[in-house]
Amino acid sequence: MCWSATADLVAGTGIVCIGTACVARVRRAGDLPLAALPLLLGAHQLIEARVWQLGGGTGPATLAWAVIALPLLALWVPVAVLCAAPRRARARLTIPLAAGVATAAALSYALATRTVRAEIRGHTVGYALGLTHGQLLVAGYLLATVGALLLSGDRRLCVFGVLAGVGALVCFVLWRTEFVSTWCAVAAVCSVTVLGWVWRRPGWSH
């Protein structure tokens, strides 16, 4: 989330460019899902730019934003980390993966049975879905995403996890006070981190 349609558009375009560079640099098939994460984050920002332009509401842009933010990322991140992780880390990564599967299933059901609404609140966009067991879902989401990165066994991905966790906390506080949405800045920093990770990955092993 960003503080305006223009900010979302600029951030989303920049992040998509970073994602394109990440994918172009990939030398191992298992690294591709994680390398493509900035493309997903950039598309997410571009979709929210459209939500801003429409003044919120319950249309397709709002639903697309929620699908990416909620079930898709909860599943994408642990699967991507598992694909890229060294063998020694894969057993422990089944924990965030299981959390991601369960959380994504619950969030998908909520999106299928409820209407998600976006509301412009000054320099923020609020999204309402009426989730039950919200705290449990947040815990599962963080375990699946941040937890997978921290348990990856890769130093750079651990740094990514710390940045994502701290950034999410700061963004949440600013968003709850309806001061300003800053997630696009965190997404940009995280995308650069992914680019650095891809750039230093080894090539194909024979």
PDB file of C-alpha atoms in Angstrom:
ATOM      1  CA  MET A   1       0.000   0.000   0.000  1.00  0.00           C
ATOM      2  CA  CYS A   2       1.137   3.528  -0.788  1.00  0.00           C
ATOM      3  CA  TRP A   3      -0.114   6.982   0.161  1.00  0.00           C
ATOM      4  CA  SER A   4      -1.653   7.852  -3.224  1.00  0.00           C
ATOM      5  CA  ALA A   5      -2.471   6.464  -6.650  1.00  0.00           C
ATOM      6  CA  THR A   6       0.599   8.162  -8.115  1.00  0.00           C
ATOM      7  CA  ALA A   7       2.898   6.730  -5.434  1.00  0.00           C
ATOM      8  CA  ASP A   8       1.480   3.247  -5.998  1.00  0.00           C
ATOM      9  CA  LEU A   9       1.901   3.618  -9.753  1.00  0.00           C
ATOM     10  CA  VAL A  10       5.518   4.810  -9.514  1.00  0.00           C
ATOM     11  CA  ALA A  11       6.456   2.241  -6.861  1.00  0.00           C
ATOM     12  CA  GLY A  12       4.705  -0.577  -8.698  1.00  0.00           C
ATOM     13  CA  THR A  13       6.450   0.223 -11.975  1.00  0.00           C
ATOM     14  CA  GLY A  14       9.845   0.383 -10.286  1.00  0.00           C
ATOM     15  CA  ILE A  15       9.299  -2.877  -8.414  1.00  0.00           C
ATOM     16  CA  VAL A  16       8.161  -4.646 -11.604  1.00  0.00           C
ATOM     17  CA  CYS A  17      11.418  -3.501 -13.252  1.00  0.00           C
ATOM     18  CA  ILE A  18      13.389  -4.950 -10.338  1.00  0.00           C
ATOM     19  CA  GLY A  19      11.392  -8.167 -10.627  1.00  0.00           C
ATOM     20  CA  THR A  20      12.151  -8.397 -14.328  1.00  0.00           C
ATOM     21  CA  ALA A  21      15.862  -8.057 -13.551  1.00  0.00           C
ATOM     22  CA  CYS A  22      15.570 -10.757 -10.878  1.00  0.00           C
ATOM     23  CA  VAL A  23      13.915 -13.235 -13.232  1.00  0.00           C
ATOM     24  CA  ALA A  24      16.388 -12.463 -16.014  1.00  0.00           C
ATOM     25  CA  ARG A  25      19.277 -13.209 -13.652  1.00  0.00           C
ATOM     26  CA  VAL A  26      17.995 -16.592 -12.397  1.00  0.00           C
ATOM     27  CA  ARG A  27      20.318 -19.511 -13.133  1.00  0.00           C
ATOM     28  CA  ARG A  28      18.561 -22.249 -11.163  1.00  0.00           C
ATOM     29  CA  ALA A  29      14.985 -23.379 -11.732  1.00  0.00           C
ATOM     30  CA  GLY A  30      14.348 -23.648  -8.005  1.00  0.00           C
ATOM     31  CA  ASP A  31      15.156 -19.953  -7.542  1.00  0.00           C
ATOM     32  CA  LEU A  32      12.540 -18.750 -10.025  1.00  0.00           C
ATOM     33  CA  PRO A  33       9.485 -18.530  -7.687  1.00  0.00           C
ATOM     34  CA  LEU A  34      11.366 -16.387  -5.178  1.00  0.00           C
ATOM     35  CA  ALA A  35      13.008 -14.305  -7.906  1.00  0.00           C
ATOM     36  CA  ALA A  36       9.545 -13.606  -9.329  1.00  0.00           C
ATOM     37  CA  LEU A  37       8.244 -12.303  -5.982  1.00  0.00           C
ATOM     38  CA  PRO A  38       9.028  -8.648  -6.836  1.00  0.00           C
ATOM     39  CA  LEU A  39       6.918  -9.028  -9.991  1.00  0.00           C
ATOM     40  CA  LEU A  40       3.996 -10.056  -7.800  1.00  0.00           C
ATOM     41  CA  LEU A  41       4.629  -7.226  -5.335  1.00  0.00           C
ATOM     42  CA  GLY A  42       4.886  -4.710  -8.167  1.00  0.00           C
ATOM     43  CA  ALA A  43       1.655  -5.913  -9.760  1.00  0.00           C
ATOM     44  CA  HIS A  44       0.045  -5.598  -6.350  1.00  0.00           C
ATOM     45  CA  GLN A  45       1.009  -1.916  -6.154  1.00  0.00           C
ATOM     46  CA  LEU A  46      -0.267  -1.259  -9.671  1.00  0.00           C
ATOM     47  CA  ILE A  47      -3.590  -2.863  -8.805  1.00  0.00           C
ATOM     48  CA  GLU A  48      -3.904  -0.648  -5.742  1.00  0.00           C
ATOM     49  CA  ALA A  49      -3.271   2.408  -7.902  1.00  0.00           C
ATOM     50  CA  ARG A  50      -6.465   1.417  -9.681  1.00  0.00           C
ATOM     51  CA  VAL A  51      -8.257   1.026  -6.334  1.00  0.00           C
ATOM     52  CA  TRP A  52      -7.247   4.609  -5.509  1.00  0.00           C
ATOM     53  CA  GLN A  53      -8.497   5.856  -8.879  1.00  0.00           C
ATOM     54  CA  LEU A  54     -11.861   4.157  -8.365  1.00  0.00           C
ATOM     55  CA  GLY A  55     -12.240   5.602  -4.871  1.00  0.00           C
ATOM     56  CA  GLY A  56     -12.246   2.174  -3.215  1.00  0.00           C
ATOM     57  CA  GLY A  57     -15.395   0.083  -3.325  1.00  0.00           C
ATOM     58  CA  THR A  58     -15.940  -3.612  -3.956  1.00  0.00           C
ATOM     59  CA  GLY A  59     -14.975  -3.998  -7.617  1.00  0.00           C
ATOM     60  CA  PRO A  60     -12.574  -6.372  -9.374  1.00  0.00           C
ATOM     61  CA  ALA A  61      -9.495  -4.282  -8.491  1.00  0.00           C
ATOM     62  CA  THR A  62     -10.278  -4.513  -4.779  1.00  0.00           C
ATOM     63  CA  LEU A  63     -10.818  -8.269  -5.035  1.00  0.00           C
ATOM     64  CA  ALA A  64      -7.598  -8.745  -7.019  1.00  0.00           C
ATOM     65  CA  TRP A  65      -5.677  -6.746  -4.398  1.00  0.00           C
ATOM     66  CA  ALA A  66      -7.091  -8.920  -1.615  1.00  0.00           C
ATOM     67  CA  VAL A  67      -6.398 -12.201  -3.435  1.00  0.00           C
ATOM     68  CA  ILE A  68      -2.716 -11.299  -3.804  1.00  0.00           C
ATOM     69  CA  ALA A  69      -2.321  -9.789  -0.327  1.00  0.00           C
ATOM     70  CA  LEU A  70      -4.089 -12.548   1.557  1.00  0.00           C
ATOM     71  CA  PRO A  71      -4.086 -16.163   0.267  1.00  0.00           C
ATOM     72  CA  LEU A  72      -1.600 -15.885  -2.604  1.00  0.00           C
ATOM     73  CA  LEU A  73       1.324 -14.364  -0.689  1.00  0.00           C
ATOM     74  CA  ALA A  74       0.649 -16.609   2.321  1.00  0.00           C
ATOM     75  CA  LEU A  75       1.257 -19.606   0.061  1.00  0.00           C
ATOM     76  CA  TRP A  76       3.707 -18.181  -2.484  1.00  0.00           C
ATOM     77  CA  VAL A  77       6.409 -17.137  -0.023  1.00  0.00           C
ATOM     78  CA  PRO A  78       6.855 -20.443   1.872  1.00  0.00           C
ATOM     79  CA  VAL A  79       6.688 -22.458  -1.361  1.00  0.00           C
ATOM     80  CA  ALA A  80       9.244 -20.163  -3.027  1.00  0.00           C
ATOM     81  CA  VAL A  81      11.595 -20.316  -0.051  1.00  0.00           C
ATOM     82  CA  LEU A  82      11.291 -24.102   0.110  1.00  0.00           C
ATOM     83  CA  CYS A  83      12.162 -24.388  -3.590  1.00  0.00           C
ATOM     84  CA  ALA A  84      15.265 -22.226  -3.176  1.00  0.00           C
ATOM     85  CA  ALA A  85      16.447 -23.417   0.245  1.00  0.00           C
ATOM     86  CA  PRO A  86      19.443 -25.704   0.807  1.00  0.00           C
ATOM     87  CA  ARG A  87      18.591 -29.317   1.551  1.00  0.00           C
ATOM     88  CA  ARG A  88      19.548 -28.999   5.217  1.00  0.00           C
ATOM     89  CA  ALA A  89      16.787 -26.432   5.774  1.00  0.00           C
ATOM     90  CA  ARG A  90      13.932 -28.144   3.952  1.00  0.00           C
ATOM     91  CA  ALA A  91      12.655 -30.270   6.834  1.00  0.00           C
ATOM     92  CA  ARG A  92      12.089 -27.276   9.122  1.00  0.00           C
ATOM     93  CA  LEU A  93      10.520 -25.294   6.270  1.00  0.00           C
ATOM     94  CA  THR A  94       7.584 -27.706   6.252  1.00  0.00           C
ATOM     95  CA  ILE A  95       6.333 -25.826   9.334  1.00  0.00           C
ATOM     96  CA  PRO A  96       5.842 -22.430   7.631  1.00  0.00           C
ATOM     97  CA  LEU A  97       4.629 -24.246   4.527  1.00  0.00           C
ATOM     98  CA  ALA A  98       1.891 -25.988   6.523  1.00  0.00           C
ATOM     99  CA  ALA A  99       0.979 -22.660   8.116  1.00  0.00           C
ATOM    100  CA  GLY A 100       0.815 -21.079   4.662  1.00  0.00           C
ATOM    101  CA  VAL A 101      -1.443 -23.807   3.269  1.00  0.00           C
ATOM    102  CA  ALA A 102      -3.837 -23.568   6.215  1.00  0.00           C
ATOM    103  CA  THR A 103      -3.862 -19.764   6.256  1.00  0.00           C
ATOM    104  CA  ALA A 104      -4.317 -19.497   2.489  1.00  0.00           C
ATOM    105  CA  ALA A 105      -7.198 -21.971   2.619  1.00  0.00           C
ATOM    106  CA  ALA A 106      -8.964 -20.008   5.361  1.00  0.00           C
ATOM    107  CA  LEU A 107      -8.420 -16.677   3.598  1.00  0.00           C
ATOM    108  CA  SER A 108      -9.559 -18.099   0.252  1.00  0.00           C
ATOM    109  CA  TYR A 109     -12.749 -19.341   1.875  1.00  0.00           C
ATOM    110  CA  ALA A 110     -13.332 -15.918   3.416  1.00  0.00           C
ATOM    111  CA  LEU A 111     -12.883 -14.210   0.045  1.00  0.00           C
ATOM    112  CA  ALA A 112     -15.218 -16.699  -1.607  1.00  0.00           C
ATOM    113  CA  THR A 113     -17.997 -16.223   0.949  1.00  0.00           C
ATOM    114  CA  ARG A 114     -17.644 -12.532   1.894  1.00  0.00           C
ATOM    115  CA  THR A 115     -17.299  -9.239   0.059  1.00  0.00           C
ATOM    116  CA  VAL A 116     -14.070  -7.310   0.523  1.00  0.00           C
ATOM    117  CA  ARG A 117     -14.449  -3.525   0.526  1.00  0.00           C
ATOM    118  CA  ALA A 118     -11.795  -0.829   0.097  1.00  0.00           C
ATOM    119  CA  GLU A 119     -12.223   2.587   1.677  1.00  0.00           C
ATOM    120  CA  ILE A 120     -10.048   5.656   1.090  1.00  0.00           C
ATOM    121  CA  ARG A 121      -9.054   7.194   4.428  1.00  0.00           C
ATOM    122  CA  GLY A 122      -6.878  10.218   3.808  1.00  0.00           C
ATOM    123  CA  HIS A 123      -3.463   8.900   2.785  1.00  0.00           C
ATOM    124  CA  THR A 124      -4.385   5.254   3.400  1.00  0.00           C
ATOM    125  CA  VAL A 125      -6.651   2.618   1.916  1.00  0.00           C
ATOM    126  CA  GLY A 126      -8.518   0.433   4.384  1.00  0.00           C
ATOM    127  CA  TYR A 127      -9.695  -3.048   3.382  1.00  0.00           C
ATOM    128  CA  ALA A 128     -12.538  -4.756   5.237  1.00  0.00           C
ATOM    129  CA  LEU A 129     -13.420  -8.438   4.918  1.00  0.00           C
ATOM    130  CA  GLY A 130     -14.953  -9.277   8.293  1.00  0.00           C
ATOM    131  CA  LEU A 131     -12.564 -12.097   9.153  1.00  0.00           C
ATOM    132  CA  THR A 132     -13.185 -14.317  12.134  1.00  0.00           C
ATOM    133  CA  HIS A 133     -10.232 -15.555  14.218  1.00  0.00           C
ATOM    134  CA  GLY A 134      -8.234 -12.624  12.884  1.00  0.00           C
ATOM    135  CA  GLN A 135      -5.371 -12.921  15.370  1.00  0.00           C
ATOM    136  CA  LEU A 136      -4.879 -16.597  14.551  1.00  0.00           C
ATOM    137  CA  LEU A 137      -4.831 -15.831  10.829  1.00  0.00           C
ATOM    138  CA  VAL A 138      -2.273 -13.051  11.325  1.00  0.00           C
ATOM    139  CA  ALA A 139      -0.063 -15.418  13.324  1.00  0.00           C
ATOM    140  CA  GLY A 140      -0.325 -18.081  10.616  1.00  0.00           C
ATOM    141  CA  TYR A 141       0.384 -15.526   7.904  1.00  0.00           C
ATOM    142  CA  LEU A 142       3.514 -14.228   9.632  1.00  0.00           C
ATOM    143  CA  LEU A 143       4.757 -17.750  10.347  1.00  0.00           C
ATOM    144  CA  ALA A 144       4.259 -18.667   6.689  1.00  0.00           C
ATOM    145  CA  THR A 145       5.952 -15.598   5.230  1.00  0.00           C
ATOM    146  CA  VAL A 146       8.427 -14.054   7.658  1.00  0.00           C
ATOM    147  CA  GLY A 147       8.972 -17.411   9.371  1.00  0.00           C
ATOM    148  CA  ALA A 148       9.896 -19.131   6.110  1.00  0.00           C
ATOM    149  CA  LEU A 149      12.502 -16.483   5.340  1.00  0.00           C
ATOM    150  CA  LEU A 150      14.027 -16.635   8.817  1.00  0.00           C
ATOM    151  CA  LEU A 151      14.210 -20.447   8.686  1.00  0.00           C
ATOM    152  CA  SER A 152      15.570 -20.548   5.131  1.00  0.00           C
ATOM    153  CA  GLY A 153      19.175 -21.257   6.087  1.00  0.00           C
ATOM    154  CA  ASP A 154      20.289 -18.433   3.774  1.00  0.00           C
ATOM    155  CA  ARG A 155      21.795 -15.327   5.386  1.00  0.00           C
ATOM    156  CA  ARG A 156      20.442 -12.903   2.775  1.00  0.00           C
ATOM    157  CA  LEU A 157      16.955 -14.371   3.000  1.00  0.00           C
ATOM    158  CA  CYS A 158      17.132 -14.035   6.787  1.00  0.00           C
ATOM    159  CA  VAL A 159      17.910 -10.335   6.286  1.00  0.00           C
ATOM    160  CA  PHE A 160      14.919 -10.177   3.941  1.00  0.00           C
ATOM    161  CA  GLY A 161      12.785 -11.752   6.669  1.00  0.00           C
ATOM    162  CA  VAL A 162      13.920  -9.229   9.281  1.00  0.00           C
ATOM    163  CA  LEU A 163      13.235  -6.326   6.896  1.00  0.00           C
ATOM    164  CA  ALA A 164       9.808  -7.695   6.034  1.00  0.00           C
ATOM    165  CA  GLY A 165       8.891  -8.295   9.672  1.00  0.00           C
ATOM    166  CA  VAL A 166      10.034  -4.912  10.956  1.00  0.00           C
ATOM    167  CA  GLY A 167       8.597  -3.154   7.925  1.00  0.00           C
ATOM    168  CA  ALA A 168       5.236  -4.845   8.358  1.00  0.00           C
ATOM    169  CA  LEU A 169       5.110  -3.755  12.004  1.00  0.00           C
ATOM    170  CA  VAL A 170       5.939  -0.123  11.181  1.00  0.00           C
ATOM    171  CA  CYS A 171       3.473  -0.051   8.289  1.00  0.00           C
ATOM    172  CA  PHE A 172       0.758  -1.565  10.465  1.00  0.00           C
ATOM    173  CA  VAL A 173       1.198   1.093  13.142  1.00  0.00           C
ATOM    174  CA  LEU A 174       1.122   3.918  10.594  1.00  0.00           C
ATOM    175  CA  TRP A 175      -1.857   2.376   8.819  1.00  0.00           C
ATOM    176  CA  ARG A 176      -3.865   1.875  12.014  1.00  0.00           C
ATOM    177  CA  THR A 177      -3.394   5.532  12.912  1.00  0.00           C
ATOM    178  CA  GLU A 178      -4.538   6.376   9.348  1.00  0.00           C
ATOM    179  CA  PHE A 179      -1.430   8.536   9.003  1.00  0.00           C
ATOM    180  CA  VAL A 180       0.067   7.196   5.789  1.00  0.00           C
ATOM    181  CA  SER A 181       0.481   3.895   3.953  1.00  0.00           C
ATOM    182  CA  THR A 182       4.143   3.002   3.510  1.00  0.00           C
ATOM    183  CA  TRP A 183       4.138  -0.667   2.494  1.00  0.00           C
ATOM    184  CA  CYS A 184       5.251   0.231  -1.045  1.00  0.00           C
ATOM    185  CA  ALA A 185       8.558   1.505   0.376  1.00  0.00           C
ATOM    186  CA  VAL A 186       9.060  -1.758   2.273  1.00  0.00           C
ATOM    187  CA  ALA A 187       8.148  -3.761  -0.848  1.00  0.00           C
ATOM    188  CA  ALA A 188      10.754  -1.800  -2.809  1.00  0.00           C
ATOM    189  CA  VAL A 189      13.473  -2.441  -0.218  1.00  0.00           C
ATOM    190  CA  CYS A 190      12.569  -6.130  -0.048  1.00  0.00           C
ATOM    191  CA  SER A 191      12.616  -6.363  -3.846  1.00  0.00           C
ATOM    192  CA  VAL A 192      16.129  -4.901  -3.953  1.00  0.00           C
ATOM    193  CA  THR A 193      17.106  -7.481  -1.323  1.00  0.00           C
ATOM    194  CA  VAL A 194      15.760 -10.253  -3.557  1.00  0.00           C
ATOM    195  CA  LEU A 195      17.740  -8.820  -6.479  1.00  0.00           C
ATOM    196  CA  GLY A 196      20.907  -8.912  -4.374  1.00  0.00           C
ATOM    197  CA  TRP A 197      20.135 -12.513  -3.394  1.00  0.00           C
ATOM    198  CA  VAL A 198      19.577 -13.575  -7.011  1.00  0.00           C
ATOM    199  CA  TRP A 199      22.715 -11.770  -8.160  1.00  0.00           C
ATOM    200  CA  ARG A 200      24.912 -13.729  -5.756  1.00  0.00           C
ATOM    201  CA  ARG A 201      23.342 -17.141  -6.247  1.00  0.00           C
ATOM    202  CA  PRO A 202      25.533 -19.875  -7.739  1.00  0.00           C
ATOM    203  CA  GLY A 203      24.859 -21.244 -11.191  1.00  0.00           C
ATOM    204  CA  TRP A 204      23.635 -24.669 -12.185  1.00  0.00           C
ATOM    205  CA  SER A 205      25.318 -27.573 -10.457  1.00  0.00           C
ATOM    206  CA  HIS A 206      26.363 -30.548 -12.549  1.00  0.00           C
TER     207      HIS A 206
END
